[in-house]
Amino acid sequence: MSELKTYMDPTGRGGNFVVALVGDTLREPMTDEEVQMEKEKKFNPLASGISINMLDQIYGGTRFISKAKAGLICSRYDGQDFAEEIDNLYDADKEHLQTFLANKGIDVEIDEVGSAVQDILNQMFHGLAKGIHDVEIRLTIHDLKPSIKNLAGDRIYCEDGKLYIDGDVIELPIRLSDAQIYDFESGYISALCGAYAEVLSRDELTVDDIPSLPQKYQKNFYDQRKAYLSAESIQRSISEVYEDGENQFDILKEDAFGGIQTTYYDDYDNGYRRLIEVLKKISDVQLTKSKLMLIKNLIGNLERLGIIHILVNDKTMVSWVDPYEEWGV
C-alpha cells in the first residue's frame, strides 16, 4: 500500500490514503439505498465508523480491515477505474511498480500493471473477509476465460445472478440498477417515447414526461426498463466471464430478430401497437442458435423482452413509429 501511495498521494496522510484507495476501487451505487449511503458517505465501508488513527495503523500494517468491512468492500468491489488510474501514471512510476511486483514474484508487462494491482487488491480484500491477513497472491489476469461452447446444458444453470457449473460457482459481475437512467439507454428510451407520443397524439414526448402519462404507459415504460436492464446486465456479464460470450450473445440477438422481424415490419395503427405485438411475438419465438440457451434460467421471458430493446439500441430496429426510417423510405 505504501508503494502505491508514493506515486498516487506522496504528501497525504496514510489513513486518508487507505480510505481513498478503497473508495476508488468500488463500483457505482446501484440501488436507491446505496445512492443514499453514498450521499451520507457510508457506501465506502472505511469512510465512517473508524478513527483516523486506526486507519493510519491499517496503512502501516499494524492493524487490519475487519472481516465485516472487508466483506462489504468485496460486495462492492470493481477496481476498473482504479486500474485505469494506475495505467495513467507516468511510465517511470509504472516501471517502479512493475519492479516492485517482480521483486514479490509477480511478473507483468508494463501495460498490465493496472490490471495486476486490481487483481491483487481483489484477492487481498477477499482474504481479509475470511480473516486471512497474509494472502498468497496468484495472479489471474493471464488465465484464459472459459468457452461457452464447451459447456453441456445438463451441467450448468443460473440462479440469483450466479452460474453453477459442476459444483463451481461463477458470479455474474454486472447488475444494472433502475435507480438511475444510464446514458447508454437513450436509444431504446427515445424509441419508446416516440411510440407513446404517437398513440397519445402528441408532437413530442421525452423521458421527463413519463411520470405524467396515463398509468398504462408509465407501467409499460418501467416494465421495459426492467427488462432491458436485466438483459443488458447478462450481455455485459457473459462478455466479461466467457471468451466467446459476446459472440454468443450476438448470435442470440440475431436469432431473436429473425423471429420477430416480420411482426416488426407489419402494418399497425400506431407505434405503440407495433411495440406490443413485437413483445408478444418474442415470448413465443424458439431461440435455439446460441449456446446461451443451454444455460437453464439465464434467458427467461424478462430477458427476451429486454433483447428487443437491445436490438433498438444496436439500431437493428430504429423506430416503433416508422420501421422503415433507416431505409429513408
PDB file of N, CA, C and O in Angstrom, residues 29-85:
ATOM      1  N   PRO A  29     -22.838   3.122  -6.906  1.00  0.00           N
ATOM      2  CA  PRO A  29     -24.031   2.650  -6.195  1.00  0.00           C
ATOM      3  C   PRO A  29     -25.098   2.216  -7.194  1.00  0.00           C
ATOM      4  O   PRO A  29     -25.290   2.862  -8.231  1.00  0.00           O
ATOM      5  N   MET A  30     -25.820   1.117  -6.883  1.00  0.00           N
ATOM      6  CA  MET A  30     -26.745   0.536  -7.845  1.00  0.00           C
ATOM      7  C   MET A  30     -28.197   0.548  -7.393  1.00  0.00           C
ATOM      8  O   MET A  30     -29.095   0.297  -8.192  1.00  0.00           O
ATOM      9  N   THR A  31     -28.460   0.799  -6.149  1.00  0.00           N
ATOM     10  CA  THR A  31     -29.835   0.814  -5.649  1.00  0.00           C
ATOM     11  C   THR A  31     -30.108   2.148  -4.966  1.00  0.00           C
ATOM     12  O   THR A  31     -29.174   2.914  -4.666  1.00  0.00           O
ATOM     13  N   ASP A  32     -31.376   2.430  -4.716  1.00  0.00           N
ATOM     14  CA  ASP A  32     -31.726   3.677  -4.018  1.00  0.00           C
ATOM     15  C   ASP A  32     -31.046   3.737  -2.648  1.00  0.00           C
ATOM     16  O   ASP A  32     -30.575   4.790  -2.217  1.00  0.00           O
ATOM     17  N   GLU A  33     -30.997   2.588  -1.979  1.00  0.00           N
ATOM     18  CA  GLU A  33     -30.363   2.538  -0.666  1.00  0.00           C
ATOM     19  C   GLU A  33     -28.873   2.862  -0.776  1.00  0.00           C
ATOM     20  O   GLU A  33     -28.334   3.619   0.050  1.00  0.00           O
ATOM     21  N   GLU A  34     -28.220   2.314  -1.784  1.00  0.00           N
ATOM     22  CA  GLU A  34     -26.789   2.571  -1.953  1.00  0.00           C
ATOM     23  C   GLU A  34     -26.529   4.025  -2.340  1.00  0.00           C
ATOM     24  O   GLU A  34     -25.530   4.618  -1.907  1.00  0.00           O
ATOM     25  N   VAL A  35     -27.398   4.599  -3.160  1.00  0.00           N
ATOM     26  CA  VAL A  35     -27.258   6.014  -3.519  1.00  0.00           C
ATOM     27  C   VAL A  35     -27.344   6.885  -2.272  1.00  0.00           C
ATOM     28  O   VAL A  35     -26.571   7.833  -2.099  1.00  0.00           O
ATOM     29  N   GLN A  36     -28.291   6.555  -1.388  1.00  0.00           N
ATOM     30  CA  GLN A  36     -28.420   7.309  -0.133  1.00  0.00           C
ATOM     31  C   GLN A  36     -27.187   7.117   0.739  1.00  0.00           C
ATOM     32  O   GLN A  36     -26.702   8.079   1.364  1.00  0.00           O
ATOM     33  N   MET A  37     -26.665   5.889   0.780  1.00  0.00           N
ATOM     34  CA  MET A  37     -25.442   5.627   1.544  1.00  0.00           C
ATOM     35  C   MET A  37     -24.286   6.462   1.014  1.00  0.00           C
ATOM     36  O   MET A  37     -23.482   6.998   1.788  1.00  0.00           O
ATOM     37  N   GLU A  38     -24.212   6.601  -0.304  1.00  0.00           N
ATOM     38  CA  GLU A  38     -23.149   7.402  -0.905  1.00  0.00           C
ATOM     39  C   GLU A  38     -23.276   8.863  -0.492  1.00  0.00           C
ATOM     40  O   GLU A  38     -22.276   9.520  -0.174  1.00  0.00           O
ATOM     41  N   LYS A  39     -24.504   9.372  -0.468  1.00  0.00           N
ATOM     42  CA  LYS A  39     -24.725  10.763  -0.057  1.00  0.00           C
ATOM     43  C   LYS A  39     -24.301  10.978   1.392  1.00  0.00           C
ATOM     44  O   LYS A  39     -23.815  12.044   1.754  1.00  0.00           O
ATOM     45  N   GLU A  40     -24.508   9.940   2.204  1.00  0.00           N
ATOM     46  CA  GLU A  40     -24.155  10.027   3.621  1.00  0.00           C
ATOM     47  C   GLU A  40     -22.725   9.581   3.892  1.00  0.00           C
ATOM     48  O   GLU A  40     -22.316   9.447   5.042  1.00  0.00           O
ATOM     49  N   LYS A  41     -21.963   9.337   2.823  1.00  0.00           N
ATOM     50  CA  LYS A  41     -20.559   8.903   2.910  1.00  0.00           C
ATOM     51  C   LYS A  41     -20.419   7.585   3.679  1.00  0.00           C
ATOM     52  O   LYS A  41     -19.485   7.406   4.471  1.00  0.00           O
ATOM     53  N   LYS A  42     -21.363   6.676   3.440  1.00  0.00           N
ATOM     54  CA  LYS A  42     -21.321   5.376   4.099  1.00  0.00           C
ATOM     55  C   LYS A  42     -21.149   4.221   3.106  1.00  0.00           C
ATOM     56  O   LYS A  42     -21.047   3.074   3.519  1.00  0.00           O
ATOM     57  N   PHE A  43     -21.152   4.522   1.809  1.00  0.00           N
ATOM     58  CA  PHE A  43     -21.022   3.454   0.813  1.00  0.00           C
ATOM     59  C   PHE A  43     -19.625   2.842   0.865  1.00  0.00           C
ATOM     60  O   PHE A  43     -19.455   1.626   0.734  1.00  0.00           O
ATOM     61  N   ASN A  44     -18.621   3.686   1.068  1.00  0.00           N
ATOM     62  CA  ASN A  44     -17.261   3.206   1.311  1.00  0.00           C
ATOM     63  C   ASN A  44     -17.192   2.755   2.770  1.00  0.00           C
ATOM     64  O   ASN A  44     -17.318   3.570   3.676  1.00  0.00           O
ATOM     65  N   PRO A  45     -16.998   1.461   3.028  1.00  0.00           N
ATOM     66  CA  PRO A  45     -17.037   0.947   4.402  1.00  0.00           C
ATOM     67  C   PRO A  45     -16.002   1.563   5.337  1.00  0.00           C
ATOM     68  O   PRO A  45     -16.166   1.507   6.562  1.00  0.00           O
ATOM     69  N   LEU A  46     -14.949   2.158   4.774  1.00  0.00           N
ATOM     70  CA  LEU A  46     -13.921   2.755   5.623  1.00  0.00           C
ATOM     71  C   LEU A  46     -14.109   4.254   5.814  1.00  0.00           C
ATOM     72  O   LEU A  46     -13.338   4.882   6.555  1.00  0.00           O
ATOM     73  N   ALA A  47     -15.125   4.822   5.170  1.00  0.00           N
ATOM     74  CA  ALA A  47     -15.296   6.274   5.229  1.00  0.00           C
ATOM     75  C   ALA A  47     -15.995   6.746   6.489  1.00  0.00           C
ATOM     76  O   ALA A  47     -16.034   7.944   6.768  1.00  0.00           O
ATOM     77  N   SER A  48     -16.559   5.831   7.261  1.00  0.00           N
ATOM     78  CA  SER A  48     -17.228   6.220   8.502  1.00  0.00           C
ATOM     79  C   SER A  48     -17.095   5.103   9.532  1.00  0.00           C
ATOM     80  O   SER A  48     -16.841   3.943   9.182  1.00  0.00           O
ATOM     81  N   GLY A  49     -17.232   5.478  10.805  1.00  0.00           N
ATOM     82  CA  GLY A  49     -17.214   4.478  11.872  1.00  0.00           C
ATOM     83  C   GLY A  49     -15.844   3.933  12.203  1.00  0.00           C
ATOM     84  O   GLY A  49     -15.729   2.897  12.871  1.00  0.00           O
ATOM     85  N   ILE A  50     -14.805   4.633  11.792  1.00  0.00           N
ATOM     86  CA  ILE A  50     -13.446   4.175  12.082  1.00  0.00           C
ATOM     87  C   ILE A  50     -12.547   5.404  12.206  1.00  0.00           C
ATOM     88  O   ILE A  50     -12.612   6.318  11.380  1.00  0.00           O
ATOM     89  N   SER A  51     -11.736   5.451  13.239  1.00  0.00           N
ATOM     90  CA  SER A  51     -10.937   6.646  13.526  1.00  0.00           C
ATOM     91  C   SER A  51      -9.765   6.775  12.555  1.00  0.00           C
ATOM     92  O   SER A  51      -9.286   5.785  11.999  1.00  0.00           O
ATOM     93  N   ILE A  52      -9.296   7.995  12.390  1.00  0.00           N
ATOM     94  CA  ILE A  52      -8.157   8.239  11.514  1.00  0.00           C
ATOM     95  C   ILE A  52      -6.897   7.564  12.050  1.00  0.00           C
ATOM     96  O   ILE A  52      -6.056   7.100  11.278  1.00  0.00           O
ATOM     97  N   ASN A  53      -6.795   7.459  13.381  1.00  0.00           N
ATOM     98  CA  ASN A  53      -5.631   6.787  13.958  1.00  0.00           C
ATOM     99  C   ASN A  53      -5.623   5.302  13.618  1.00  0.00           C
ATOM    100  O   ASN A  53      -4.572   4.732  13.306  1.00  0.00           O
ATOM    101  N   MET A  54      -6.795   4.685  13.647  1.00  0.00           N
ATOM    102  CA  MET A  54      -6.874   3.280  13.281  1.00  0.00           C
ATOM    103  C   MET A  54      -6.583   3.095  11.786  1.00  0.00           C
ATOM    104  O   MET A  54      -5.926   2.135  11.376  1.00  0.00           O
ATOM    105  N   LEU A  55      -7.056   4.042  10.992  1.00  0.00           N
ATOM    106  CA  LEU A  55      -6.770   3.985   9.559  1.00  0.00           C
ATOM    107  C   LEU A  55      -5.272   4.123   9.298  1.00  0.00           C
ATOM    108  O   LEU A  55      -4.716   3.459   8.416  1.00  0.00           O
ATOM    109  N   ASP A  56      -4.617   4.977  10.082  1.00  0.00           N
ATOM    110  CA  ASP A  56      -3.158   5.103   9.976  1.00  0.00           C
ATOM    111  C   ASP A  56      -2.486   3.762  10.289  1.00  0.00           C
ATOM    112  O   ASP A  56      -1.514   3.364   9.627  1.00  0.00           O
ATOM    113  N   GLN A  57      -3.009   3.056  11.289  1.00  0.00           N
ATOM    114  CA  GLN A  57      -2.440   1.762  11.667  1.00  0.00           C
ATOM    115  C   GLN A  57      -2.686   0.707  10.587  1.00  0.00           C
ATOM    116  O   GLN A  57      -1.831  -0.139  10.331  1.00  0.00           O
ATOM    117  N   ILE A  58      -3.840   0.789   9.941  1.00  0.00           N
ATOM    118  CA  ILE A  58      -4.103  -0.121   8.821  1.00  0.00           C
ATOM    119  C   ILE A  58      -3.114   0.160   7.696  1.00  0.00           C
ATOM    120  O   ILE A  58      -2.550  -0.769   7.102  1.00  0.00           O
ATOM    121  N   TYR A  59      -2.881   1.431   7.426  1.00  0.00           N
ATOM    122  CA  TYR A  59      -1.894   1.789   6.404  1.00  0.00           C
ATOM    123  C   TYR A  59      -0.511   1.271   6.774  1.00  0.00           C
ATOM    124  O   TYR A  59       0.228   0.765   5.925  1.00  0.00           O
ATOM    125  N   GLY A  60      -0.168   1.380   8.044  1.00  0.00           N
ATOM    126  CA  GLY A  60       1.165   0.954   8.492  1.00  0.00           C
ATOM    127  C   GLY A  60       1.302  -0.551   8.653  1.00  0.00           C
ATOM    128  O   GLY A  60       2.406  -1.050   8.879  1.00  0.00           O
ATOM    129  N   GLY A  61       0.186  -1.277   8.586  1.00  0.00           N
ATOM    130  CA  GLY A  61       0.257  -2.731   8.667  1.00  0.00           C
ATOM    131  C   GLY A  61       0.200  -3.287  10.071  1.00  0.00           C
ATOM    132  O   GLY A  61       0.388  -4.495  10.270  1.00  0.00           O
ATOM    133  N   THR A  62      -0.070  -2.435  11.072  1.00  0.00           N
ATOM    134  CA  THR A  62      -0.159  -2.933  12.454  1.00  0.00           C
ATOM    135  C   THR A  62      -1.593  -3.290  12.838  1.00  0.00           C
ATOM    136  O   THR A  62      -1.814  -3.920  13.868  1.00  0.00           O
ATOM    137  N   ARG A  63      -2.562  -2.854  12.041  1.00  0.00           N
ATOM    138  CA  ARG A  63      -3.962  -3.246  12.207  1.00  0.00           C
ATOM    139  C   ARG A  63      -4.493  -3.689  10.850  1.00  0.00           C
ATOM    140  O   ARG A  63      -3.894  -3.392   9.803  1.00  0.00           O
ATOM    141  N   PHE A  64      -5.634  -4.379  10.857  1.00  0.00           N
ATOM    142  CA  PHE A  64      -6.181  -4.873   9.600  1.00  0.00           C
ATOM    143  C   PHE A  64      -7.651  -4.489   9.464  1.00  0.00           C
ATOM    144  O   PHE A  64      -8.355  -4.306  10.464  1.00  0.00           O
ATOM    145  N   ILE A  65      -8.093  -4.369   8.235  1.00  0.00           N
ATOM    146  CA  ILE A  65      -9.516  -4.135   7.975  1.00  0.00           C
ATOM    147  C   ILE A  65     -10.298  -5.322   8.525  1.00  0.00           C
ATOM    148  O   ILE A  65      -9.918  -6.479   8.319  1.00  0.00           O
ATOM    149  N   SER A  66     -11.384  -5.060   9.235  1.00  0.00           N
ATOM    150  CA  SER A  66     -12.165  -6.136   9.846  1.00  0.00           C
ATOM    151  C   SER A  66     -12.802  -7.025   8.786  1.00  0.00           C
ATOM    152  O   SER A  66     -12.990  -6.619   7.633  1.00  0.00           O
ATOM    153  N   LYS A  67     -13.156  -8.243   9.189  1.00  0.00           N
ATOM    154  CA  LYS A  67     -13.799  -9.186   8.270  1.00  0.00           C
ATOM    155  C   LYS A  67     -15.109  -8.604   7.737  1.00  0.00           C
ATOM    156  O   LYS A  67     -15.420  -8.743   6.549  1.00  0.00           O
ATOM    157  N   ALA A  68     -15.862  -7.950   8.606  1.00  0.00           N
ATOM    158  CA  ALA A  68     -17.159  -7.400   8.194  1.00  0.00           C
ATOM    159  C   ALA A  68     -16.985  -6.310   7.141  1.00  0.00           C
ATOM    160  O   ALA A  68     -17.674  -6.307   6.111  1.00  0.00           O
ATOM    161  N   LYS A  69     -16.062  -5.374   7.407  1.00  0.00           N
ATOM    162  CA  LYS A  69     -15.866  -4.284   6.452  1.00  0.00           C
ATOM    163  C   LYS A  69     -15.231  -4.794   5.163  1.00  0.00           C
ATOM    164  O   LYS A  69     -15.563  -4.322   4.065  1.00  0.00           O
ATOM    165  N   ALA A  70     -14.328  -5.755   5.266  1.00  0.00           N
ATOM    166  CA  ALA A  70     -13.720  -6.328   4.066  1.00  0.00           C
ATOM    167  C   ALA A  70     -14.782  -7.036   3.225  1.00  0.00           C
ATOM    168  O   ALA A  70     -14.748  -6.983   1.983  1.00  0.00           O
ATOM    169  N   GLY A  71     -15.725  -7.695   3.876  1.00  0.00           N
ATOM    170  CA  GLY A  71     -16.816  -8.355   3.159  1.00  0.00           C
ATOM    171  C   GLY A  71     -17.662  -7.362   2.387  1.00  0.00           C
ATOM    172  O   GLY A  71     -18.064  -7.619   1.251  1.00  0.00           O
ATOM    173  N   LEU A  72     -17.924  -6.195   3.000  1.00  0.00           N
ATOM    174  CA  LEU A  72     -18.679  -5.154   2.316  1.00  0.00           C
ATOM    175  C   LEU A  72     -17.895  -4.612   1.119  1.00  0.00           C
ATOM    176  O   LEU A  72     -18.469  -4.352   0.056  1.00  0.00           O
ATOM    177  N   ILE A  73     -16.595  -4.448   1.304  1.00  0.00           N
ATOM    178  CA  ILE A  73     -15.759  -3.983   0.196  1.00  0.00           C
ATOM    179  C   ILE A  73     -15.843  -4.970  -0.962  1.00  0.00           C
ATOM    180  O   ILE A  73     -16.003  -4.582  -2.129  1.00  0.00           O
ATOM    181  N   CYS A  74     -15.758  -6.259  -0.671  1.00  0.00           N
ATOM    182  CA  CYS A  74     -15.807  -7.287  -1.715  1.00  0.00           C
ATOM    183  C   CYS A  74     -17.128  -7.231  -2.479  1.00  0.00           C
ATOM    184  O   CYS A  74     -17.156  -7.403  -3.702  1.00  0.00           O
ATOM    185  N   SER A  75     -18.218  -6.998  -1.763  1.00  0.00           N
ATOM    186  CA  SER A  75     -19.532  -6.983  -2.409  1.00  0.00           C
ATOM    187  C   SER A  75     -19.708  -5.772  -3.317  1.00  0.00           C
ATOM    188  O   SER A  75     -20.590  -5.768  -4.180  1.00  0.00           O
ATOM    189  N   ARG A  76     -18.846  -4.744  -3.133  1.00  0.00           N
ATOM    190  CA  ARG A  76     -18.972  -3.520  -3.937  1.00  0.00           C
ATOM    191  C   ARG A  76     -17.730  -3.279  -4.795  1.00  0.00           C
ATOM    192  O   ARG A  76     -17.616  -2.253  -5.448  1.00  0.00           O
ATOM    193  N   TYR A  77     -16.837  -4.256  -4.816  1.00  0.00           N
ATOM    194  CA  TYR A  77     -15.550  -4.062  -5.492  1.00  0.00           C
ATOM    195  C   TYR A  77     -15.707  -4.108  -7.004  1.00  0.00           C
ATOM    196  O   TYR A  77     -16.448  -4.911  -7.553  1.00  0.00           O
ATOM    197  N   ASP A  78     -15.008  -3.222  -7.668  1.00  0.00           N
ATOM    198  CA  ASP A  78     -14.927  -3.245  -9.128  1.00  0.00           C
ATOM    199  C   ASP A  78     -13.462  -3.159  -9.552  1.00  0.00           C
ATOM    200  O   ASP A  78     -12.932  -4.053 -10.166  1.00  0.00           O
ATOM    201  N   GLY A  79     -12.819  -2.059  -9.187  1.00  0.00           N
ATOM    202  CA  GLY A  79     -11.386  -1.919  -9.417  1.00  0.00           C
ATOM    203  C   GLY A  79     -10.991  -1.424 -10.789  1.00  0.00           C
ATOM    204  O   GLY A  79      -9.830  -1.075 -11.016  1.00  0.00           O
ATOM    205  N   GLN A  80     -11.946  -1.361 -11.740  1.00  0.00           N
ATOM    206  CA  GLN A  80     -11.593  -0.969 -13.095  1.00  0.00           C
ATOM    207  C   GLN A  80     -11.109   0.472 -13.163  1.00  0.00           C
ATOM    208  O   GLN A  80     -10.099   0.778 -13.812  1.00  0.00           O
ATOM    209  N   ASP A  81     -11.821   1.379 -12.497  1.00  0.00           N
ATOM    210  CA  ASP A  81     -11.394   2.785 -12.506  1.00  0.00           C
ATOM    211  C   ASP A  81     -10.032   2.946 -11.846  1.00  0.00           C
ATOM    212  O   ASP A  81      -9.197   3.740 -12.300  1.00  0.00           O
ATOM    213  N   PHE A  82      -9.807   2.176 -10.772  1.00  0.00           N
ATOM    214  CA  PHE A  82      -8.516   2.263 -10.091  1.00  0.00           C
ATOM    215  C   PHE A  82      -7.404   1.734 -10.997  1.00  0.00           C
ATOM    216  O   PHE A  82      -6.299   2.292 -11.028  1.00  0.00           O
ATOM    217  N   ALA A  83      -7.686   0.664 -11.725  1.00  0.00           N
ATOM    218  CA  ALA A  83      -6.697   0.129 -12.664  1.00  0.00           C
ATOM    219  C   ALA A  83      -6.329   1.180 -13.707  1.00  0.00           C
ATOM    220  O   ALA A  83      -5.149   1.317 -14.084  1.00  0.00           O
ATOM    221  N   GLU A  84      -7.324   1.938 -14.149  1.00  0.00           N
ATOM    222  CA  GLU A  84      -7.060   2.994 -15.128  1.00  0.00           C
ATOM    223  C   GLU A  84      -6.221   4.107 -14.513  1.00  0.00           C
ATOM    224  O   GLU A  84      -5.376   4.709 -15.201  1.00  0.00           O
ATOM    225  N   GLU A  85      -6.450   4.403 -13.225  1.00  0.00           N
ATOM    226  CA  GLU A  85      -5.613   5.393 -12.540  1.00  0.00           C
ATOM    227  C   GLU A  85      -4.149   4.962 -12.565  1.00  0.00           C
ATOM    228  O   GLU A  85      -3.247   5.774 -12.811  1.00  0.00           O
TER     229      GLU A  85
END
